[in-house]
Tab-separated table of N, CA and C in Angstrom:
chain	number	residue	atom	x	y	z
A	1	UNK	N	94.774	-19.706	-28.086
A	1	UNK	CA	95.508	-18.469	-27.946
A	1	UNK	C	94.854	-17.800	-26.577
A	2	UNK	N	95.807	-17.305	-25.666
A	2	UNK	CA	95.307	-16.830	-24.414
A	2	UNK	C	95.315	-15.281	-24.636
A	3	UNK	N	94.450	-14.732	-23.933
A	3	UNK	CA	94.443	-13.192	-23.899
A	3	UNK	C	95.323	-12.715	-22.879
A	4	UNK	N	96.000	-11.530	-23.192
A	4	UNK	CA	96.999	-11.002	-22.253
A	4	UNK	C	96.062	-10.550	-20.941
A	5	UNK	N	96.562	-10.815	-19.829
A	5	UNK	CA	95.966	-10.316	-18.642
A	5	UNK	C	96.519	-8.827	-18.330
A	6	UNK	N	95.541	-8.093	-17.874
A	6	UNK	CA	95.940	-6.898	-17.282
A	6	UNK	C	96.441	-6.893	-15.930
A	7	UNK	N	97.450	-6.104	-15.564
A	7	UNK	CA	97.833	-6.196	-14.148
A	7	UNK	C	96.776	-5.444	-13.297
A	8	UNK	N	96.420	-5.916	-12.216
A	8	UNK	CA	95.452	-5.209	-11.398
A	8	UNK	C	95.957	-3.723	-11.141
A	9	UNK	N	94.963	-2.864	-11.096
A	9	UNK	CA	95.299	-1.501	-10.674
A	9	UNK	C	95.875	-1.364	-9.335
A	10	UNK	N	96.704	-0.395	-9.234
A	10	UNK	CA	97.334	-0.237	-7.873
A	10	UNK	C	96.354	0.378	-6.956
A	11	UNK	N	96.169	-0.120	-5.741
A	11	UNK	CA	95.233	0.445	-4.837
A	11	UNK	C	95.488	1.774	-4.632
A	12	UNK	N	94.442	2.598	-4.451
A	12	UNK	CA	94.480	3.872	-4.035
A	12	UNK	C	94.805	4.082	-2.568
A	13	UNK	N	95.774	4.695	-2.254
A	13	UNK	CA	95.953	4.724	-0.681
A	13	UNK	C	95.023	5.716	-0.124
A	14	UNK	N	94.218	5.248	0.938
A	14	UNK	CA	93.314	6.041	1.601
A	14	UNK	C	94.040	7.239	2.171
A	15	UNK	N	93.310	8.394	2.351
A	15	UNK	CA	93.724	9.547	3.162
A	15	UNK	C	94.118	9.182	4.546
A	16	UNK	N	95.101	9.777	4.964
A	16	UNK	CA	95.588	9.441	6.353
A	16	UNK	C	95.573	10.581	7.263
A	17	UNK	N	94.127	10.972	7.552
A	17	UNK	CA	94.072	12.092	8.376
A	17	UNK	C	94.690	11.985	9.857
A	18	UNK	N	94.586	10.804	10.354
A	18	UNK	CA	95.167	10.589	11.669
A	18	UNK	C	96.762	10.905	11.644
A	19	UNK	N	97.401	10.306	10.608
A	19	UNK	CA	98.823	10.612	10.522
A	19	UNK	C	99.057	12.143	10.337
A	20	UNK	N	98.226	12.740	9.525
A	20	UNK	CA	98.328	14.120	9.397
A	20	UNK	C	98.144	14.979	10.631
A	21	UNK	N	97.246	14.853	11.322
A	21	UNK	CA	97.018	15.644	12.563
A	21	UNK	C	97.995	15.161	13.566
A	22	UNK	N	98.345	13.912	13.590
A	22	UNK	CA	99.422	13.506	14.614
A	22	UNK	C	100.611	14.050	14.401
A	23	UNK	N	101.071	14.270	13.233
A	23	UNK	CA	102.324	14.804	12.739
A	23	UNK	C	102.278	16.360	13.188
A	24	UNK	N	101.176	16.999	12.932
A	24	UNK	CA	101.015	18.373	13.225
A	24	UNK	C	101.250	18.556	14.728
A	25	UNK	N	100.441	17.796	15.533
A	25	UNK	CA	100.573	18.012	16.971
A	25	UNK	C	101.997	17.679	17.460
A	26	UNK	N	102.565	16.657	16.909
A	26	UNK	CA	103.920	16.353	17.309
A	26	UNK	C	104.865	17.518	16.969
A	27	UNK	N	104.554	18.163	15.880
A	27	UNK	CA	105.585	19.309	15.418
A	27	UNK	C	105.336	20.454	16.439
A	28	UNK	N	103.923	20.625	16.998
A	28	UNK	CA	103.747	21.589	17.874
A	28	UNK	C	104.538	21.401	19.281
A	29	UNK	N	104.737	20.175	19.732
A	29	UNK	CA	105.231	19.827	20.915
A	29	UNK	C	106.862	20.175	20.753
A	30	UNK	N	107.367	19.972	19.761
A	30	UNK	CA	108.826	20.265	19.404
A	30	UNK	C	109.067	21.777	19.092
A	31	UNK	N	108.457	22.471	18.664
A	31	UNK	CA	108.733	23.786	18.247
A	31	UNK	C	108.714	24.548	19.725
A	32	UNK	N	86.732	20.641	19.610
A	32	UNK	CA	86.043	20.320	20.278
A	32	UNK	C	84.742	19.891	20.013
A	33	UNK	N	82.208	17.867	20.800
A	33	UNK	CA	80.989	18.298	20.225
A	33	UNK	C	80.828	19.723	20.461
A	34	UNK	N	80.250	20.421	19.764
A	34	UNK	CA	80.042	21.775	20.073
A	34	UNK	C	78.936	22.129	21.056
A	35	UNK	N	79.312	23.027	22.016
A	35	UNK	CA	78.399	23.477	23.012
A	35	UNK	C	78.372	25.007	22.942
A	36	UNK	N	77.425	25.555	23.399
A	36	UNK	CA	77.185	26.954	23.345
A	36	UNK	C	75.817	27.255	22.615
A	37	UNK	N	75.773	28.448	22.209
A	37	UNK	CA	74.606	28.875	21.570
A	37	UNK	C	74.768	29.347	20.124
A	38	UNK	N	73.910	28.868	19.235
A	38	UNK	CA	73.915	29.477	17.840
A	38	UNK	C	72.908	30.584	17.734
A	39	UNK	N	73.280	31.603	17.011
A	39	UNK	CA	72.175	32.705	16.725
A	39	UNK	C	72.688	33.340	15.533
A	40	UNK	N	71.912	34.424	15.251
A	40	UNK	CA	72.203	35.118	13.879
A	40	UNK	C	73.079	36.341	14.101
A	41	UNK	N	73.740	36.480	15.335
A	41	UNK	CA	74.559	37.664	15.522
A	41	UNK	C	75.954	37.353	15.104
A	42	UNK	N	76.746	38.261	14.629
A	42	UNK	CA	78.194	38.128	14.257
A	42	UNK	C	78.909	39.039	15.000
A	43	UNK	N	80.254	38.857	14.970
A	43	UNK	CA	81.171	39.763	15.630
A	43	UNK	C	81.061	40.998	14.821
A	44	UNK	N	81.033	42.072	15.447
A	44	UNK	CA	80.865	43.373	14.684
A	44	UNK	C	82.057	44.108	14.036
A	45	UNK	N	83.259	43.726	14.626
A	45	UNK	CA	84.381	44.240	14.080
A	45	UNK	C	85.194	43.017	13.411
A	46	UNK	N	84.757	42.569	12.354
A	46	UNK	CA	85.337	41.547	11.599
A	46	UNK	C	86.077	42.131	10.287
A	47	UNK	N	87.196	42.364	10.284
A	47	UNK	CA	88.023	42.972	9.102
A	47	UNK	C	88.050	41.843	7.996
A	48	UNK	N	87.970	40.709	8.342
A	48	UNK	CA	88.264	39.550	7.376
A	48	UNK	C	87.019	39.239	6.448
A	49	UNK	N	85.873	39.634	7.104
A	49	UNK	CA	84.545	39.242	6.418
A	49	UNK	C	84.527	40.276	5.179
A	50	UNK	N	84.073	39.485	4.073
A	50	UNK	CA	83.961	40.198	2.675
A	50	UNK	C	85.245	40.169	1.974
A	51	UNK	N	86.414	39.686	2.720
A	51	UNK	CA	87.686	39.491	2.074
A	51	UNK	C	87.985	38.063	1.812
A	52	UNK	N	87.965	37.360	2.899
A	52	UNK	CA	88.278	35.889	2.978
A	52	UNK	C	86.898	35.182	2.898
A	53	UNK	N	85.857	35.606	3.402
A	53	UNK	CA	84.573	35.050	3.484
A	53	UNK	C	83.475	35.898	3.538
A	54	UNK	N	82.249	35.523	3.133
A	54	UNK	CA	81.067	36.377	3.351
A	54	UNK	C	80.911	36.687	4.741
A	55	UNK	N	80.192	37.822	4.943
A	55	UNK	CA	79.764	38.187	6.394
A	55	UNK	C	79.093	36.931	7.036
A	56	UNK	N	79.586	36.466	8.082
A	56	UNK	CA	78.874	35.192	8.732
A	56	UNK	C	77.391	35.329	8.898
A	57	UNK	N	76.664	34.356	8.621
A	57	UNK	CA	75.229	34.296	8.801
A	57	UNK	C	74.798	33.932	10.043
A	58	UNK	N	75.844	33.180	10.682
A	58	UNK	CA	75.469	32.703	12.076
A	58	UNK	C	76.774	32.681	12.820
A	59	UNK	N	76.618	32.511	14.139
A	59	UNK	CA	77.727	32.445	15.038
A	59	UNK	C	77.358	31.662	16.483
A	60	UNK	N	78.435	31.466	17.100
A	60	UNK	CA	78.077	30.714	18.396
A	60	UNK	C	79.261	30.951	19.202
A	61	UNK	N	78.980	30.642	20.676
A	61	UNK	CA	80.061	30.671	21.499
A	61	UNK	C	80.368	29.353	21.917
A	62	UNK	N	81.735	28.892	22.028
A	62	UNK	CA	81.929	27.666	22.383
A	62	UNK	C	82.870	27.882	23.777
A	63	UNK	N	82.441	27.324	24.995
A	63	UNK	CA	83.078	27.293	26.100
A	63	UNK	C	83.934	26.179	26.174
A	64	UNK	N	85.329	26.311	26.009
A	64	UNK	CA	86.183	25.244	25.962
A	64	UNK	C	86.532	24.683	27.375
A	65	UNK	N	86.859	23.459	27.361
A	65	UNK	CA	87.075	22.625	28.536
A	65	UNK	C	88.570	22.639	28.889
A	66	UNK	N	89.349	23.360	28.203
A	66	UNK	CA	90.699	23.432	28.535
A	66	UNK	C	91.127	25.005	28.685
A	67	UNK	N	92.325	25.238	29.047
A	67	UNK	CA	93.015	26.447	28.982
A	67	UNK	C	93.954	26.588	27.958
A	68	UNK	N	94.327	27.727	27.522
A	68	UNK	CA	95.349	27.954	26.565
A	68	UNK	C	96.645	27.475	27.124
A	69	UNK	N	97.444	26.954	26.524
A	69	UNK	CA	98.970	26.526	27.151
A	69	UNK	C	99.638	27.782	27.080
A	70	UNK	N	100.464	27.979	28.116
A	70	UNK	CA	101.237	29.387	28.228
A	70	UNK	C	102.291	29.539	27.055
A	71	UNK	N	102.765	28.461	26.569
A	71	UNK	CA	103.597	28.674	25.568
A	71	UNK	C	103.023	28.768	24.100
A	72	UNK	N	101.670	28.782	24.028
A	72	UNK	CA	100.869	29.014	22.819
A	72	UNK	C	100.932	30.446	22.469
A	73	UNK	N	101.612	30.786	21.385
A	73	UNK	CA	101.613	32.278	21.049
A	73	UNK	C	101.480	32.301	19.337
A	74	UNK	N	101.618	33.446	18.883
A	74	UNK	CA	101.384	33.680	17.514
A	74	UNK	C	102.300	32.759	16.580
A	75	UNK	N	103.580	32.509	16.995
A	75	UNK	CA	104.291	31.842	16.398
A	75	UNK	C	103.948	30.269	16.285
A	76	UNK	N	103.565	29.764	17.381
A	76	UNK	CA	102.962	28.486	17.448
A	76	UNK	C	101.808	28.304	16.642
A	77	UNK	N	100.659	29.245	16.712
A	77	UNK	CA	99.626	29.026	15.878
A	77	UNK	C	99.848	29.126	14.274
A	78	UNK	N	100.791	30.047	13.888
A	78	UNK	CA	101.337	29.986	12.560
A	78	UNK	C	101.982	28.746	12.106
A	79	UNK	N	102.687	28.264	13.061
A	79	UNK	CA	103.439	27.123	12.788
A	79	UNK	C	102.360	25.773	12.563
A	80	UNK	N	101.390	25.787	13.418
A	80	UNK	CA	100.366	24.822	13.349
A	80	UNK	C	99.660	24.854	11.897
A	81	UNK	N	99.184	25.968	11.556
A	81	UNK	CA	98.628	26.181	10.273
A	81	UNK	C	99.551	25.920	9.131
A	82	UNK	N	100.675	26.415	9.254
A	82	UNK	CA	101.753	26.151	8.049
A	82	UNK	C	101.995	24.643	7.880
A	83	UNK	N	102.152	23.797	8.969
A	83	UNK	CA	102.266	22.382	8.930
A	83	UNK	C	100.981	21.677	8.524
A	84	UNK	N	99.927	22.161	8.951
A	84	UNK	CA	98.713	21.511	8.487
A	84	UNK	C	98.543	21.767	6.968
A	85	UNK	N	98.836	23.062	6.483
A	85	UNK	CA	98.679	23.228	5.112
A	85	UNK	C	99.623	22.371	4.168
A	86	UNK	N	100.903	22.207	4.654
A	86	UNK	CA	101.884	21.499	4.059
A	86	UNK	C	101.465	20.043	3.817
A	87	UNK	N	100.986	19.543	4.939
A	87	UNK	CA	100.464	18.109	4.989
A	87	UNK	C	99.311	17.889	4.084
A	88	UNK	N	98.215	18.936	4.172
A	88	UNK	CA	97.213	18.864	3.195
A	88	UNK	C	97.431	18.711	1.846
A	89	UNK	N	98.461	19.747	1.436
A	89	UNK	CA	98.847	19.745	0.089
A	89	UNK	C	99.763	18.490	-0.471
A	90	UNK	N	100.331	17.816	0.618
A	90	UNK	CA	101.214	16.631	0.153
A	90	UNK	C	100.269	15.228	-0.013
A	91	UNK	N	98.987	15.461	0.383
A	91	UNK	CA	98.077	14.230	0.326
A	91	UNK	C	97.791	13.995	-1.255
A	92	UNK	N	97.457	12.792	-1.527
A	92	UNK	CA	97.272	12.368	-2.838
A	92	UNK	C	95.887	12.788	-3.381
A	93	UNK	N	95.199	13.533	-2.609
A	93	UNK	CA	93.713	14.053	-2.954
A	93	UNK	C	93.824	15.490	-2.555
A	94	UNK	N	92.955	16.170	-3.380
A	94	UNK	CA	92.716	17.558	-3.137
A	94	UNK	C	91.726	17.730	-1.839
A	95	UNK	N	92.311	18.458	-0.573
A	95	UNK	CA	91.389	18.433	0.486
A	95	UNK	C	90.142	19.265	0.251
A	96	UNK	N	90.201	20.101	-0.717
A	96	UNK	CA	88.970	20.843	-1.069
A	96	UNK	C	88.799	22.209	-0.219
A	97	UNK	N	89.640	22.321	0.768
A	97	UNK	CA	89.533	23.551	1.622
A	97	UNK	C	91.035	24.075	1.946
A	98	UNK	N	91.026	25.355	2.242
A	98	UNK	CA	92.188	25.911	2.728
A	98	UNK	C	91.950	26.359	4.197
A	99	UNK	N	93.091	26.270	4.894
A	99	UNK	CA	93.191	26.619	6.475
A	99	UNK	C	94.220	27.717	6.557
A	100	UNK	N	93.828	28.685	7.267
A	100	UNK	CA	94.932	29.726	7.516
A	100	UNK	C	94.538	30.527	8.780
A	101	UNK	N	95.518	31.229	9.281
A	101	UNK	CA	95.291	31.907	10.448
A	101	UNK	C	95.451	33.452	10.318
A	102	UNK	N	94.586	34.331	10.798
A	102	UNK	CA	94.574	35.728	10.627
A	102	UNK	C	94.441	36.403	12.007
A	103	UNK	N	94.564	37.711	11.981
A	103	UNK	CA	94.610	38.411	13.304
A	103	UNK	C	95.864	38.949	13.610
A	104	UNK	N	95.904	40.051	14.302
A	104	UNK	CA	97.195	40.627	14.910
A	104	UNK	C	98.298	39.539	15.426
A	105	UNK	N	97.421	38.586	16.179
A	105	UNK	CA	98.252	37.442	16.832
A	105	UNK	C	98.062	36.108	16.337
A	106	UNK	N	97.554	36.088	15.093
A	106	UNK	CA	97.039	34.771	14.409
A	106	UNK	C	96.076	34.142	15.368
A	107	UNK	N	95.130	34.758	15.855
A	107	UNK	CA	94.199	34.157	16.936
A	107	UNK	C	92.972	33.693	16.162
A	108	UNK	N	92.825	33.849	14.817
A	108	UNK	CA	91.617	33.492	14.124
A	108	UNK	C	91.956	32.421	13.162
A	109	UNK	N	91.307	31.232	13.264
A	109	UNK	CA	91.485	30.128	12.390
A	109	UNK	C	90.365	30.345	11.278
A	110	UNK	N	90.632	30.306	10.013
A	110	UNK	CA	89.775	30.350	8.805
A	110	UNK	C	89.812	29.057	8.038
A	111	UNK	N	88.675	28.563	7.859
A	111	UNK	CA	88.621	27.288	6.892
A	111	UNK	C	87.733	27.632	5.818
A	112	UNK	N	88.262	27.685	4.595
A	112	UNK	CA	87.304	28.029	3.350
A	112	UNK	C	87.418	27.007	2.409
A	113	UNK	N	86.239	26.615	1.948
A	113	UNK	CA	86.083	25.515	0.872
A	113	UNK	C	86.549	26.102	-0.489
A	114	UNK	N	87.312	25.307	-1.301
A	114	UNK	CA	87.712	25.667	-2.510
A	114	UNK	C	86.833	25.090	-3.639
A	115	UNK	N	85.843	24.313	-3.370
A	115	UNK	CA	84.946	23.760	-4.204
A	115	UNK	C	83.569	24.147	-3.906
A	116	UNK	N	82.725	24.361	-4.906
A	116	UNK	CA	81.275	24.485	-4.742
A	116	UNK	C	80.556	23.268	-3.887
A	117	UNK	N	79.633	23.750	-2.972
A	117	UNK	CA	78.951	22.685	-2.380
A	117	UNK	C	79.397	22.218	-1.040
A	118	UNK	N	80.627	22.676	-0.610
A	118	UNK	CA	81.238	22.243	0.532
A	118	UNK	C	81.088	23.274	1.690
A	119	UNK	N	80.678	22.948	2.832
A	119	UNK	CA	80.571	23.871	4.032
A	119	UNK	C	79.538	24.925	3.772
A	120	UNK	N	78.501	24.615	3.058
A	120	UNK	CA	77.662	25.686	2.617
A	120	UNK	C	76.411	25.649	3.596
A	121	UNK	N	76.567	24.951	4.595
A	121	UNK	CA	75.364	24.904	5.583
A	121	UNK	C	76.029	24.771	7.011
A	122	UNK	N	75.440	25.032	8.145
A	122	UNK	CA	75.935	24.990	9.377
A	122	UNK	C	76.193	23.415	9.720
A	123	UNK	N	75.357	22.516	9.121
A	123	UNK	CA	75.479	21.160	9.320
A	123	UNK	C	76.694	20.601	8.756
A	124	UNK	N	77.131	20.968	7.578
A	124	UNK	CA	78.363	20.547	6.992
A	124	UNK	C	79.616	21.082	7.688
A	125	UNK	N	79.510	22.401	8.126
A	125	UNK	CA	80.582	22.954	8.883
A	125	UNK	C	80.858	22.187	10.270
A	126	UNK	N	79.748	21.791	10.838
A	126	UNK	CA	79.870	20.867	12.035
A	126	UNK	C	80.309	19.690	11.719
A	127	UNK	N	80.015	19.053	10.635
A	127	UNK	CA	80.490	17.644	10.286
A	127	UNK	C	81.970	17.806	10.159
A	128	UNK	N	82.527	18.823	9.468
A	128	UNK	CA	83.851	19.031	9.348
A	128	UNK	C	84.557	19.047	10.759
A	129	UNK	N	83.919	19.853	11.679
A	129	UNK	CA	84.542	19.901	13.051
A	129	UNK	C	84.394	18.437	13.808
A	130	UNK	N	83.329	17.770	13.484
A	130	UNK	CA	83.239	16.366	14.019
A	130	UNK	C	84.340	15.500	13.523
A	131	UNK	N	84.800	15.616	12.280
A	131	UNK	CA	85.865	14.877	11.680
A	131	UNK	C	87.060	15.257	12.355
A	132	UNK	N	87.398	16.489	12.333
A	132	UNK	CA	88.723	16.949	12.875
A	132	UNK	C	88.697	16.584	14.390
A	133	UNK	N	87.544	16.537	15.171
A	133	UNK	CA	87.695	16.142	16.567
A	133	UNK	C	88.065	14.513	16.568
A	134	UNK	N	87.424	13.838	15.795
A	134	UNK	CA	87.682	12.317	15.704
A	134	UNK	C	89.225	12.119	15.511
A	135	UNK	N	89.759	12.984	14.772
A	135	UNK	CA	91.290	12.740	14.332
A	135	UNK	C	92.001	13.254	15.513
A	136	UNK	N	91.682	14.381	15.989
A	136	UNK	CA	92.502	14.881	17.133
A	136	UNK	C	92.490	14.073	18.378
A	137	UNK	N	91.306	13.470	18.679
A	137	UNK	CA	91.233	12.577	19.833
A	137	UNK	C	92.233	11.405	19.944
A	138	UNK	N	92.810	10.914	18.866
A	138	UNK	CA	93.566	10.018	18.699
A	138	UNK	C	95.137	10.326	18.874
A	139	UNK	N	95.419	11.623	18.841
A	139	UNK	CA	96.863	12.118	18.897
A	139	UNK	C	97.284	12.055	20.414
A	140	UNK	N	98.638	11.857	20.622
A	140	UNK	CA	99.135	11.763	21.955
A	140	UNK	C	99.084	13.223	22.531
A	141	UNK	N	99.292	14.112	21.718
A	141	UNK	CA	99.248	15.594	22.221
A	141	UNK	C	97.747	15.818	22.951
A	142	UNK	N	96.878	15.597	22.085
A	142	UNK	CA	95.549	15.782	22.563
A	142	UNK	C	95.170	14.962	23.898
A	143	UNK	N	95.631	13.686	23.857
A	143	UNK	CA	95.365	12.921	25.059
A	143	UNK	C	96.110	13.424	26.194
A	144	UNK	N	97.253	13.864	26.079
A	144	UNK	CA	98.160	14.513	27.146
A	144	UNK	C	97.495	15.682	27.864
A	145	UNK	N	96.970	16.744	26.974
A	145	UNK	CA	96.402	17.915	27.545
A	145	UNK	C	94.978	18.010	27.631
A	146	UNK	N	94.093	17.001	27.242
A	146	UNK	CA	92.678	17.111	27.452
A	146	UNK	C	92.069	15.819	27.991
A	147	UNK	N	90.863	15.760	28.135
A	147	UNK	CA	90.133	14.489	28.408
A	147	UNK	C	89.622	14.194	27.004
A	148	UNK	N	90.538	13.194	26.367
A	148	UNK	CA	90.396	12.994	24.888
A	148	UNK	C	88.877	12.685	24.645
A	149	UNK	N	88.117	11.856	25.395
A	149	UNK	CA	86.750	11.331	25.107
A	149	UNK	C	85.832	12.523	25.203
A	150	UNK	N	86.081	13.644	25.842
A	150	UNK	CA	85.109	14.782	26.141
A	150	UNK	C	85.487	16.034	25.326
A	151	UNK	N	86.677	16.150	25.031
A	151	UNK	CA	87.180	17.349	24.316
A	151	UNK	C	86.967	17.327	22.733
A	152	UNK	N	87.035	18.401	22.155
A	152	UNK	CA	86.790	18.537	20.671
A	152	UNK	C	87.967	19.199	20.042
A	153	UNK	N	87.796	19.314	18.799
A	153	UNK	CA	88.734	19.950	17.895
A	153	UNK	C	88.796	21.433	18.427
A	154	UNK	N	87.688	22.123	18.805
A	154	UNK	CA	87.728	23.360	19.316
A	154	UNK	C	88.429	23.554	20.617
A	155	UNK	N	88.519	22.425	21.397
A	155	UNK	CA	89.390	22.668	22.564
A	155	UNK	C	90.945	22.553	22.213
A	156	UNK	N	91.243	21.682	21.159
A	156	UNK	CA	92.614	21.949	20.633
A	156	UNK	C	92.908	23.334	20.279
A	157	UNK	N	92.093	23.913	19.625
A	157	UNK	CA	92.273	25.257	19.113
A	157	UNK	C	92.423	26.166	20.391
A	158	UNK	N	91.785	26.031	21.376
A	158	UNK	CA	91.879	26.709	22.590
A	158	UNK	C	93.219	26.503	23.251
A	159	UNK	N	93.654	25.172	23.211
A	159	UNK	CA	94.960	24.951	23.732
A	159	UNK	C	96.239	25.734	22.995
A	160	UNK	N	95.875	25.888	21.772
A	160	UNK	CA	96.812	26.739	21.005
A	160	UNK	C	96.660	28.111	20.945
A	161	UNK	N	95.585	28.597	21.489
A	161	UNK	CA	95.282	30.052	21.726
A	161	UNK	C	94.496	30.632	20.554
A	162	UNK	N	93.818	29.969	19.827
A	162	UNK	CA	93.002	30.468	18.757
A	162	UNK	C	91.731	30.973	19.595
A	163	UNK	N	91.103	32.144	19.153
A	163	UNK	CA	90.085	32.749	19.769
A	163	UNK	C	88.740	32.534	18.941
A	164	UNK	N	88.867	32.294	17.763
A	164	UNK	CA	87.727	32.280	16.858
A	164	UNK	C	87.969	31.396	15.732
A	165	UNK	N	87.052	30.701	15.292
A	165	UNK	CA	87.051	29.790	14.128
A	165	UNK	C	85.829	30.088	13.049
A	166	UNK	N	86.329	30.339	11.833
A	166	UNK	CA	85.309	30.656	10.802
A	166	UNK	C	85.450	29.574	9.932
A	167	UNK	N	84.234	29.089	9.451
A	167	UNK	CA	84.185	28.076	8.313
A	167	UNK	C	83.315	28.630	7.309
A	168	UNK	N	83.795	28.568	6.156
A	168	UNK	CA	82.919	29.177	4.970
A	168	UNK	C	82.900	28.452	3.643
A	169	UNK	N	81.856	28.439	2.884
A	169	UNK	CA	81.847	27.795	1.687
A	169	UNK	C	82.727	28.581	0.606
A	170	UNK	N	83.151	29.770	0.880
A	170	UNK	CA	83.874	30.595	0.020
A	170	UNK	C	82.992	31.333	-0.931
A	171	UNK	N	81.725	31.280	-0.864
A	171	UNK	CA	80.804	31.870	-1.700
A	171	UNK	C	79.771	32.728	-1.027
A	172	UNK	N	78.958	32.024	-0.295
A	172	UNK	CA	77.767	32.684	0.398
A	172	UNK	C	77.443	32.434	1.772
A	173	UNK	N	78.066	31.413	2.273
A	173	UNK	CA	77.847	31.075	3.720
A	173	UNK	C	79.113	31.071	4.610
A	174	UNK	N	79.021	31.568	5.803
A	174	UNK	CA	80.137	31.550	6.730
A	174	UNK	C	79.479	31.381	8.073
A	175	UNK	N	80.111	30.503	8.945
A	175	UNK	CA	79.731	30.313	10.314
A	175	UNK	C	80.909	30.563	11.276
A	176	UNK	N	80.597	31.442	12.370
A	176	UNK	CA	81.734	31.869	13.166
A	176	UNK	C	81.573	31.447	14.464
A	177	UNK	N	82.607	30.881	15.136
A	177	UNK	CA	82.698	30.252	16.540
A	177	UNK	C	83.529	30.985	17.362
A	178	UNK	N	83.216	31.720	18.314
A	178	UNK	CA	84.116	32.524	19.362
A	178	UNK	C	84.353	31.305	20.364
A	179	UNK	N	85.632	31.124	20.583
A	179	UNK	CA	86.213	30.084	21.707
A	179	UNK	C	86.455	30.951	22.845
A	180	UNK	N	85.895	30.572	24.030
A	180	UNK	CA	86.097	31.072	25.278
A	180	UNK	C	86.798	30.100	26.221
C-alpha cells in the first residue's frame, strides 16, 4: 500500500519592491546615503507632532544632489503617495508601515510603523531609507533625473518637492529629515 503524497506547497512569491517603486515612478512620469548632521534639535513649528508621531527625538539636514523638478507640485506628491500606498496594500504581505503626505502643499512625507519594534531607532530608520534608495536606483525615472549610483531616496523626494521626511515607530521614536 502506498501512502498518498502531498502536493508541494505553492511557493510564496517574494515581495517585489523594485516593481513597486518602478510602477510609482512611471506613474509620476505620466501624470538619498544620508549626508548632513544629526542632532537633538527639531523643527519648532511641527503641527503634525503628537498627532501622527511623537515629537522627534532627533533631526538632520540632507543636502540633496538634485533640484526639484518644475512640474513637481502638491498634486504630484499626493499622486506619488497614493500610488505607493495602493501598491503597498496590494502586496501579499503586510508592509508594516503607512506612508502619507501632509502640509499645506503636501511637502512633508511621513512614514509610520504599524507594528511594534519597527523604526524605533535612528539606525532602523536609516536602514529603511537605504532599502528605499536601493530600489529607487534601479528605476528608469531615477536614472534619468539623477546620478543613480550617488543619489538616494531622499534625492528622489527632493525631485518630487518634498521638504521633510519623518520616520516614526508610531509609539515613542521619531526622526525628522529636512531636505534642502
